[in-house]
Short mmCIF file of C-alpha atoms in Angstrom, two decimals:
data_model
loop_
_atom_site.label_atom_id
_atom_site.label_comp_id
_atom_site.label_asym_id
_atom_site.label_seq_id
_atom_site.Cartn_x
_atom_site.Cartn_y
_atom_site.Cartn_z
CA UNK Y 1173 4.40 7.77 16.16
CA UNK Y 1174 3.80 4.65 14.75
CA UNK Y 1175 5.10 1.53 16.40
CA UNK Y 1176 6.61 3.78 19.68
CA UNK Y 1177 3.81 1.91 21.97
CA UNK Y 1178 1.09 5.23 21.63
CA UNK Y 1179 -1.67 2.56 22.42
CA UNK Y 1180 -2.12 2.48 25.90
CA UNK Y 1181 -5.86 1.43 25.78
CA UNK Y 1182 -7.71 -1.64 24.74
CA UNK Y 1183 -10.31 -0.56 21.61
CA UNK Y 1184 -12.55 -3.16 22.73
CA UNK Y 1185 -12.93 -3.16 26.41
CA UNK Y 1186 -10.88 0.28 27.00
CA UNK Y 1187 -8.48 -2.16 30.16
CA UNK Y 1188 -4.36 -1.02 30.03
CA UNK Y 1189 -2.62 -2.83 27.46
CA UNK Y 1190 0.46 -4.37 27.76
CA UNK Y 1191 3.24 -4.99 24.96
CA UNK Y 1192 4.26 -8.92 24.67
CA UNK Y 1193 5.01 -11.14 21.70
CA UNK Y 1194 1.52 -12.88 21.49
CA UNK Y 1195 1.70 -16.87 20.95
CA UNK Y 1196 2.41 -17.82 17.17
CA UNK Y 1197 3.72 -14.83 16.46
CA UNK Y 1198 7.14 -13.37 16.37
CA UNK Y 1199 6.93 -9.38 16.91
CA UNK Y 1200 5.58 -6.92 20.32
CA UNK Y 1201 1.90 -6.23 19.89
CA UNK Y 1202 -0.62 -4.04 22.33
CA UNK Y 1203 -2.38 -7.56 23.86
CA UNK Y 1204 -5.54 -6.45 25.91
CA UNK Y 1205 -4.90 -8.26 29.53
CA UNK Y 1206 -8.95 -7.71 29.82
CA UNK Y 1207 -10.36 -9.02 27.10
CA UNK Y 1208 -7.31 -10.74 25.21
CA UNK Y 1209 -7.53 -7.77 21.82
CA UNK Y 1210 -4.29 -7.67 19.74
CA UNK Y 1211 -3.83 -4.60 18.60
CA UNK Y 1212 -2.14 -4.63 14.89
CA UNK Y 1213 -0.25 -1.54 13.48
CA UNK Y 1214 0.72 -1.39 9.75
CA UNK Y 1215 2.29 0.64 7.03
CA UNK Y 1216 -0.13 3.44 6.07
CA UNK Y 1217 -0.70 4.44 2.10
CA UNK Y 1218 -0.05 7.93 0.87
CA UNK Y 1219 -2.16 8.28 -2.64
CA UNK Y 1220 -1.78 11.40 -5.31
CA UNK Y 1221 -1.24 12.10 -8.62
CA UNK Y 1222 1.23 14.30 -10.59
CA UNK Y 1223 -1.07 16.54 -12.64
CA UNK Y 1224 0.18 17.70 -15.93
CA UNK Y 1225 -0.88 20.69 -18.20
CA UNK Y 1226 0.91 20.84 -21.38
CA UNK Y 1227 4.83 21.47 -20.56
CA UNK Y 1228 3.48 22.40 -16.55
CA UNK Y 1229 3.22 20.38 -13.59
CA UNK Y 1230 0.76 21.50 -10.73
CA UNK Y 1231 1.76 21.68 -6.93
CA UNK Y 1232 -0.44 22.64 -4.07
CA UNK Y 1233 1.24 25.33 -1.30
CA UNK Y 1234 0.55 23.47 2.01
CA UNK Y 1235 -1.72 25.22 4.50
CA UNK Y 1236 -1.33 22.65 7.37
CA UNK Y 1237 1.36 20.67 9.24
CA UNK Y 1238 3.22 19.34 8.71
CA UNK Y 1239 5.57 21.61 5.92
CA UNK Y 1240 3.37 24.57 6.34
CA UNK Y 1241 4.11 26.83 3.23
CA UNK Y 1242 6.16 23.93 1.15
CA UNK Y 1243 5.16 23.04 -2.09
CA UNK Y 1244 3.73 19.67 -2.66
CA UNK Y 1245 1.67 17.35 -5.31
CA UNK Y 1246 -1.86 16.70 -3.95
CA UNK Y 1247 -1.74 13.51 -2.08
CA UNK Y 1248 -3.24 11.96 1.15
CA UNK Y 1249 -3.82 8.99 3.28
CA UNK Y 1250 -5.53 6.56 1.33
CA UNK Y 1251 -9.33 5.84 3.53
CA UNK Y 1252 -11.78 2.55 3.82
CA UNK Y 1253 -13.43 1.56 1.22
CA UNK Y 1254 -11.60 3.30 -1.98
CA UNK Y 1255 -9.05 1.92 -4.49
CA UNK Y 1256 -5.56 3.67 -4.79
CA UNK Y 1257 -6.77 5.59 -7.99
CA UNK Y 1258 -9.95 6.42 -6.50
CA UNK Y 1259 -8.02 7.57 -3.65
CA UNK Y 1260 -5.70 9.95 -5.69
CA UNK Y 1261 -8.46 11.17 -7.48
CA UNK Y 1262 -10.29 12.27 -4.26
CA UNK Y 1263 -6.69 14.12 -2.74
CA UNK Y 1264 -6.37 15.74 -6.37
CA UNK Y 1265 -10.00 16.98 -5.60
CA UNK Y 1266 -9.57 17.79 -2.40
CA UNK Y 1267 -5.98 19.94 -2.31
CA UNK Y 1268 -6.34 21.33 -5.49
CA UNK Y 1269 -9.70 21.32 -6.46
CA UNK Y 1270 -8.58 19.66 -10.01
CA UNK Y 1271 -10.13 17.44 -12.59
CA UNK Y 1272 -8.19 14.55 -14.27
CA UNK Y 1273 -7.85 11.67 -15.76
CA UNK Y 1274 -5.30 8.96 -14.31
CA UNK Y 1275 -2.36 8.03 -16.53
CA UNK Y 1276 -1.27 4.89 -14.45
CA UNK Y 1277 0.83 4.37 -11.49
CA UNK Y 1278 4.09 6.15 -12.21
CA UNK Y 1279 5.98 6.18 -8.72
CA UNK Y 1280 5.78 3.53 -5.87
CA UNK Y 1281 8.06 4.81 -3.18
CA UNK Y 1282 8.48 3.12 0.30
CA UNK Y 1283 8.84 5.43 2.99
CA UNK Y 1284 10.40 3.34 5.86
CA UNK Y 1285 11.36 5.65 8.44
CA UNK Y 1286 7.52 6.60 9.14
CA UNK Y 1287 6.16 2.99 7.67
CA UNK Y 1288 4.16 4.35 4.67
CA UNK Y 1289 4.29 3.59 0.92
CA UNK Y 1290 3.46 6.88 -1.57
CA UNK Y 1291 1.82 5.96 -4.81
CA UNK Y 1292 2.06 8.54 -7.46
CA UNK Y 1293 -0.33 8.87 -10.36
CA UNK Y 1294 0.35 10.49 -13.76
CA UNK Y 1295 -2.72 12.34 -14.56
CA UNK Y 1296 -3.90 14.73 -17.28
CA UNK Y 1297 -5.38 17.77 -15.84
CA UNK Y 1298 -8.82 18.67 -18.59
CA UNK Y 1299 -8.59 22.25 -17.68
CA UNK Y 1300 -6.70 24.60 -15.49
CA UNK Y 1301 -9.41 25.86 -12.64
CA UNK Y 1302 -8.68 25.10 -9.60
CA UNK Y 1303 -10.18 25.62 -6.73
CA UNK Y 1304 -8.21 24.10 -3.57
CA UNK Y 1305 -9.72 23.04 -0.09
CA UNK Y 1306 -8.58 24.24 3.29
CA UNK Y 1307 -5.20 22.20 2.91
CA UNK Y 1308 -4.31 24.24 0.43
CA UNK Y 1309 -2.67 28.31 0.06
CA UNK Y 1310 -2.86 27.92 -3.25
CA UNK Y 1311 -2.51 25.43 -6.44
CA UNK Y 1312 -0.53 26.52 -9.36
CA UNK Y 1313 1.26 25.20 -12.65
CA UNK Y 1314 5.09 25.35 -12.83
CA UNK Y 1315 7.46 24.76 -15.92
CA UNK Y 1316 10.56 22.65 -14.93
CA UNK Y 1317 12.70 25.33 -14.83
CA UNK Y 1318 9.94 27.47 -12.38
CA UNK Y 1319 9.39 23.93 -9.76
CA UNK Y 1320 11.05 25.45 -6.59
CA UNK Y 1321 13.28 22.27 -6.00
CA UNK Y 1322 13.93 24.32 -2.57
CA UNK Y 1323 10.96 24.27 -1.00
CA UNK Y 1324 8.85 21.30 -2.15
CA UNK Y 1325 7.54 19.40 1.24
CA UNK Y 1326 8.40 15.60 0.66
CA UNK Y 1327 10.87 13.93 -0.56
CA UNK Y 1328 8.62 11.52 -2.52
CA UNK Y 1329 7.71 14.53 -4.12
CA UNK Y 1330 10.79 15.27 -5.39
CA UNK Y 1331 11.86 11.98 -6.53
CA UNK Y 1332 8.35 11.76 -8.32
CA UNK Y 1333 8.97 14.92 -10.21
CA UNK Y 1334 12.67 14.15 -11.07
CA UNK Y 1335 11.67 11.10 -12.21
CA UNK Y 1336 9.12 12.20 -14.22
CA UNK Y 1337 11.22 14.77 -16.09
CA UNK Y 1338 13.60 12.70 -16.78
CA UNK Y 1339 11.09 10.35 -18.18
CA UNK Y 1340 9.82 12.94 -20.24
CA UNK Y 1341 13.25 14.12 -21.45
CA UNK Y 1342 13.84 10.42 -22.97
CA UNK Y 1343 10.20 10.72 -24.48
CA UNK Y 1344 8.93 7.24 -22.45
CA UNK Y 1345 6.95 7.27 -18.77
CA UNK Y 1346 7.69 4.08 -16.73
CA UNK Y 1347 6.81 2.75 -13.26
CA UNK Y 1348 9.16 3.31 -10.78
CA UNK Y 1349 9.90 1.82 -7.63
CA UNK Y 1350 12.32 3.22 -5.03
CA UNK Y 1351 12.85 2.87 -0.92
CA UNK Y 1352 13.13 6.61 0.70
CA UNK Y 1353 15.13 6.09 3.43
CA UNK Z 300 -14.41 -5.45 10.38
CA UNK Z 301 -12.83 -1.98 8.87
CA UNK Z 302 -14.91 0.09 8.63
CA UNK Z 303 -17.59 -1.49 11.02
CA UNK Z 304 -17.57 1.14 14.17
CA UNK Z 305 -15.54 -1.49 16.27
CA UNK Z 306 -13.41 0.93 18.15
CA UNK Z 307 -15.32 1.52 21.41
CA UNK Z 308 -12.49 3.00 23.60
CA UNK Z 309 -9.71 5.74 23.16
CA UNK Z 310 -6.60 4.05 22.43
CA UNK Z 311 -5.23 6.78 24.39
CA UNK Z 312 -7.38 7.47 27.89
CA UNK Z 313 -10.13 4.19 27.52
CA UNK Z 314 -12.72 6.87 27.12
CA UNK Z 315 -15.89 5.52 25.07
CA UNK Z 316 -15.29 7.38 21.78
CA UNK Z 317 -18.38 8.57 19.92
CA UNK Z 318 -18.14 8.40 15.83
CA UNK Z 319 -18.53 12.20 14.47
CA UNK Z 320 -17.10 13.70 11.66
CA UNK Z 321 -13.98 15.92 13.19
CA UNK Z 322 -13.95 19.29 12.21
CA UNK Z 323 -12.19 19.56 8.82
CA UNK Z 324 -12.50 16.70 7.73
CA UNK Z 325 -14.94 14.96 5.33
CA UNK Z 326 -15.16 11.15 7.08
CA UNK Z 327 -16.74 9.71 10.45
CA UNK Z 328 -14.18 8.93 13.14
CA UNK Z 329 -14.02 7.43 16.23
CA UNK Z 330 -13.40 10.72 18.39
CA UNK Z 331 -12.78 10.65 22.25
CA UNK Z 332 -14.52 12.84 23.72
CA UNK Z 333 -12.20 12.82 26.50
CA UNK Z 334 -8.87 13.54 25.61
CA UNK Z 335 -9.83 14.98 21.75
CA UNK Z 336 -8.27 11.61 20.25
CA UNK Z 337 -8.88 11.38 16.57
CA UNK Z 338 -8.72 7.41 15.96
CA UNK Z 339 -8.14 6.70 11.59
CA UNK Z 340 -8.66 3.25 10.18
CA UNK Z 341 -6.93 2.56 6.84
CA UNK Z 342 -6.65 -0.04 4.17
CA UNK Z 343 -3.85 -2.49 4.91
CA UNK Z 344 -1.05 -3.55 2.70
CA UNK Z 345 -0.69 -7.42 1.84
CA UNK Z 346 2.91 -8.31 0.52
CA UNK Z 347 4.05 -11.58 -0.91
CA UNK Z 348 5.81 -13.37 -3.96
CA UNK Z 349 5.38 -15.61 -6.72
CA UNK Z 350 8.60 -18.05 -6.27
CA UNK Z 351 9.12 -20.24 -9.30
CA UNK Z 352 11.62 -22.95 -9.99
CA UNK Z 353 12.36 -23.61 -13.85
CA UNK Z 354 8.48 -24.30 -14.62
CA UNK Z 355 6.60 -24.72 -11.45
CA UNK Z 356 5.56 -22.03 -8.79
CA UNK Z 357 5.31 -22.99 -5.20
CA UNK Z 358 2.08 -22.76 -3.11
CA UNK Z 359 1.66 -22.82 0.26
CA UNK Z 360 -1.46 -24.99 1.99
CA UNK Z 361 -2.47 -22.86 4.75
CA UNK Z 362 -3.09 -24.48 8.31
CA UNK Z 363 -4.89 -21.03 9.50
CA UNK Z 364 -8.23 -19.45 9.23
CA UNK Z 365 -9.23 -17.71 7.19
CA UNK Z 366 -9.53 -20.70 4.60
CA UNK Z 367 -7.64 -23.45 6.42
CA UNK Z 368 -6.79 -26.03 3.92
CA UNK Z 369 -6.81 -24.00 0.41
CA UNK Z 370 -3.40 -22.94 -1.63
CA UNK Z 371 -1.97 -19.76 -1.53
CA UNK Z 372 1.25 -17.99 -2.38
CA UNK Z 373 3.36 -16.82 0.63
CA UNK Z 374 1.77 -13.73 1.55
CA UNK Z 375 0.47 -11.22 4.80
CA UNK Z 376 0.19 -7.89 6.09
CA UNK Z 377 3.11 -5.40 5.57
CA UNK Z 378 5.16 -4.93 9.21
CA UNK Z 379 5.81 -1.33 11.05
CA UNK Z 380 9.42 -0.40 9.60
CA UNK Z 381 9.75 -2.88 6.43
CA UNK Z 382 9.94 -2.05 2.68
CA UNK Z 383 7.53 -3.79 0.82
CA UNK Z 384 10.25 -6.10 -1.03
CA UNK Z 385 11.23 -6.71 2.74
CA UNK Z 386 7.86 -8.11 3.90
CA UNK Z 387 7.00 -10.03 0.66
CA UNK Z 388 10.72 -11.99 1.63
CA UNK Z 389 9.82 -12.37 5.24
CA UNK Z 390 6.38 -13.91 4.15
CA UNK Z 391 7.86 -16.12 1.79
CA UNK Z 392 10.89 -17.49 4.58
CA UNK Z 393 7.65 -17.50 7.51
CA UNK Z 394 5.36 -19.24 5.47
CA UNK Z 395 7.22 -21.49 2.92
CA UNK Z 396 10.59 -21.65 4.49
CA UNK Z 397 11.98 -20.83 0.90
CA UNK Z 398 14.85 -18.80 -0.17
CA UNK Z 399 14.44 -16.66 -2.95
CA UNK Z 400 15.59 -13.35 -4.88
CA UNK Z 401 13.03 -11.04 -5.93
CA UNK Z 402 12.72 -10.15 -9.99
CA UNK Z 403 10.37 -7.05 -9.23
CA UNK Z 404 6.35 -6.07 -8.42
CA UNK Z 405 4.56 -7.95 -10.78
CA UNK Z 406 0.68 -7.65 -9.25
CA UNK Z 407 -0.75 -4.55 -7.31
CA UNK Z 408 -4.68 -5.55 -6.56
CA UNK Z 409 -7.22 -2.97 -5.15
CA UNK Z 410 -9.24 -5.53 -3.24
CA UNK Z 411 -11.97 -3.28 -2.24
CA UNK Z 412 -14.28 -5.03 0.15
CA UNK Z 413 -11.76 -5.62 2.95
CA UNK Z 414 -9.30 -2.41 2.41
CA UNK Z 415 -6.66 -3.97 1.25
CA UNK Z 416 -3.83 -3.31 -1.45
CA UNK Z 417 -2.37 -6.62 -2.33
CA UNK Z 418 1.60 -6.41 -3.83
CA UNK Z 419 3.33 -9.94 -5.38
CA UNK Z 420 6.12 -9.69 -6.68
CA UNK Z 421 7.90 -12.36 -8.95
CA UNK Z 422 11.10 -14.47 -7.39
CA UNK Z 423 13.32 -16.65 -8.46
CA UNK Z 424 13.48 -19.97 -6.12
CA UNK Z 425 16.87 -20.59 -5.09
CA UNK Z 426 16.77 -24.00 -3.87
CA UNK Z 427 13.88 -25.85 -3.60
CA UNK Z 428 14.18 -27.04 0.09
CA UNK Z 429 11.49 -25.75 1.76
CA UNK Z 430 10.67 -25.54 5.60
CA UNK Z 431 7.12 -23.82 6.31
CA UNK Z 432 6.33 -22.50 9.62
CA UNK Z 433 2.92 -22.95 11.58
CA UNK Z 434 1.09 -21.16 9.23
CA UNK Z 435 1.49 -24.03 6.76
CA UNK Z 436 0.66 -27.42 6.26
CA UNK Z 437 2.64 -27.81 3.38
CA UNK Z 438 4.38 -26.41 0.59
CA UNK Z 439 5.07 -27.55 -2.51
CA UNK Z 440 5.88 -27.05 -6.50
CA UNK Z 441 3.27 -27.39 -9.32
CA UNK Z 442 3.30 -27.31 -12.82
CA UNK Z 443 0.71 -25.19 -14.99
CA UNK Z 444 -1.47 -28.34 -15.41
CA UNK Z 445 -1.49 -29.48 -11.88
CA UNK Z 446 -2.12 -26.02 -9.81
CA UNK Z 447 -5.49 -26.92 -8.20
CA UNK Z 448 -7.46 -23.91 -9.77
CA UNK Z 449 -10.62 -24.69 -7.38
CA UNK Z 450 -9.04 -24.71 -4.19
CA UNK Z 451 -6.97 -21.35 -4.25
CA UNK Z 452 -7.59 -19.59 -0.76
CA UNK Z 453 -7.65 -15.96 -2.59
CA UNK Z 454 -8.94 -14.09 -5.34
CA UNK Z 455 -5.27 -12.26 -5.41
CA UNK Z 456 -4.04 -15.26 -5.77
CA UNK Z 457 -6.06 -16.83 -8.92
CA UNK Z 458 -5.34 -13.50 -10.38
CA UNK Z 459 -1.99 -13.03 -9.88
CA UNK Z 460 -1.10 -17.49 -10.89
CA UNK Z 461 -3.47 -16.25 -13.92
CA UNK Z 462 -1.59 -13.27 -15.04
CA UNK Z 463 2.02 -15.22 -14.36
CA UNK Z 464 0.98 -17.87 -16.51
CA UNK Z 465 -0.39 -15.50 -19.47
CA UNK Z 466 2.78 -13.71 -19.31
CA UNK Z 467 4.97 -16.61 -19.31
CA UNK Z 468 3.90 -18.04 -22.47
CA UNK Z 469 4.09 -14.27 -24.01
CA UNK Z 470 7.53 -14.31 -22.92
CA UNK Z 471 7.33 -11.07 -21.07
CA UNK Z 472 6.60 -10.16 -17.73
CA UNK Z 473 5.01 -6.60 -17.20
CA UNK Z 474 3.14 -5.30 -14.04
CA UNK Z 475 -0.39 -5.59 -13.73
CA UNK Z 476 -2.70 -3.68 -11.60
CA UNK Z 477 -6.60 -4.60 -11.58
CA UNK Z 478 -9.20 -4.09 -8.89
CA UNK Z 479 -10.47 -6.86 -7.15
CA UNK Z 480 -14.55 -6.29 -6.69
#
């Protein structure tokens, strides 16, 4: 959606816009002919964490669109106002009804093809209640060799959790950085 | 001016929207009340580099509100469609005119009281010709001893020269994330 020319209407003054190249600048905005409003879009910020519980790693069963059904870790747009850890916290709240408490940014992951960037959390869950939100079917804990690799709803997902893994395997969590395309 | 209720029309029909919380959701909105239009406003991503040549770093004087006349590195918001290693190169060719190759993130800054997630990331100067565009007056090298500490346009920025510095005379660079209050 973003960047295919969905604004049709000024924000300010609510006149047709129309898509030019405003002066000093080199790329198609929506320029209000009324009232003169350029309308910027920009990348959006997907925040979440990757809860852990001894050897177990929780994921959240999607109850909305998209990925109905597919598994995912809790994560969301990031709103006004909050930080990127605040942020995560709130999603890991909000999906899977979960208390932790952040480990540091442990995937950064550039999602080009819909212009967002996914930050990834490492967080330690300090008990295993949940109690998920409407978003959510349900929240569990998986071993590795229970995560269903099949049906897991994002691919930044998956690269989180493979990279994490790993990381585990060789006994040292990094940060890691990484362009989805 | 996130934040601050200044969407008046649907983007989509020009409808005035009125600011409710939507159903299932947690947050005030801009909602038209026309077409059903949900309008989101999210923090913004700022992307930019540290280039340094053997020991200087280069700083850009900026010829553009906000703070016309103060130092900053090359920096600005993240485009539709780009990585964020692709905008922080495209700030540093629009607003210094400088070549350089990127040596990885090294800040990520939570500056909370304008929604905004700042990203720098370290780069090696390959030449030190540079050829700013209209953003900048000039842009030049400086030492440690000669950056001018009290006319930096940007808290990022102090932080981020700071934290470069600090690093450099540890002899290892690491990646820093703080939150900017």
């Amino acid at each position: 959606m973003l960047g295919s020319r969905h604004i049709k209407h000024c924000r300010a003054c609510g006149t047709l816009v129309e898509y030019r190249v405003p002066s000093e600048d080199n790329r198609e905005r929506a320029v209000c002919g009324g009232c003169g409003t350029v309308h910027y879009e920009n990348p959006l910020n997907v925040v979440g964490t990757l809860p852990v519980w001894e050897d177990q790693v929780l994921l959240c069963k999607r109850n909305i669109e998209p990925r109905y059904g597919l598994w995912t870790l809790p994560a969301g747009f990031m709103e006004i106002g909050e930080t990127t850890e605040a942020g995560a916290l709130r999603e890991t709240d909000e999906e899977a009804g979960a208390r932790v408490e952040l480990q540091g940014l442990f995937t950064l992951l550039n999602v080009v093809r819909v212009s967002q960037v996914h930050f990834f959390y490492r967080a330690r869950l300090l008990d295993t209640t949940f109690n998920p939100g409407y978003e959510t079917i349900e929240a569990r804990l998986f071993r590795e060799d229970e995560v269903p690799w099949e049906q897991l709803a994002f691919r930044t997902v998956r690269e989180t959790l493979h990279r994490y893994f790993d990381d585990r395997r060789r006994g040292q969590f990094g940060v890691h950085f990484a362009d989805i395309v």
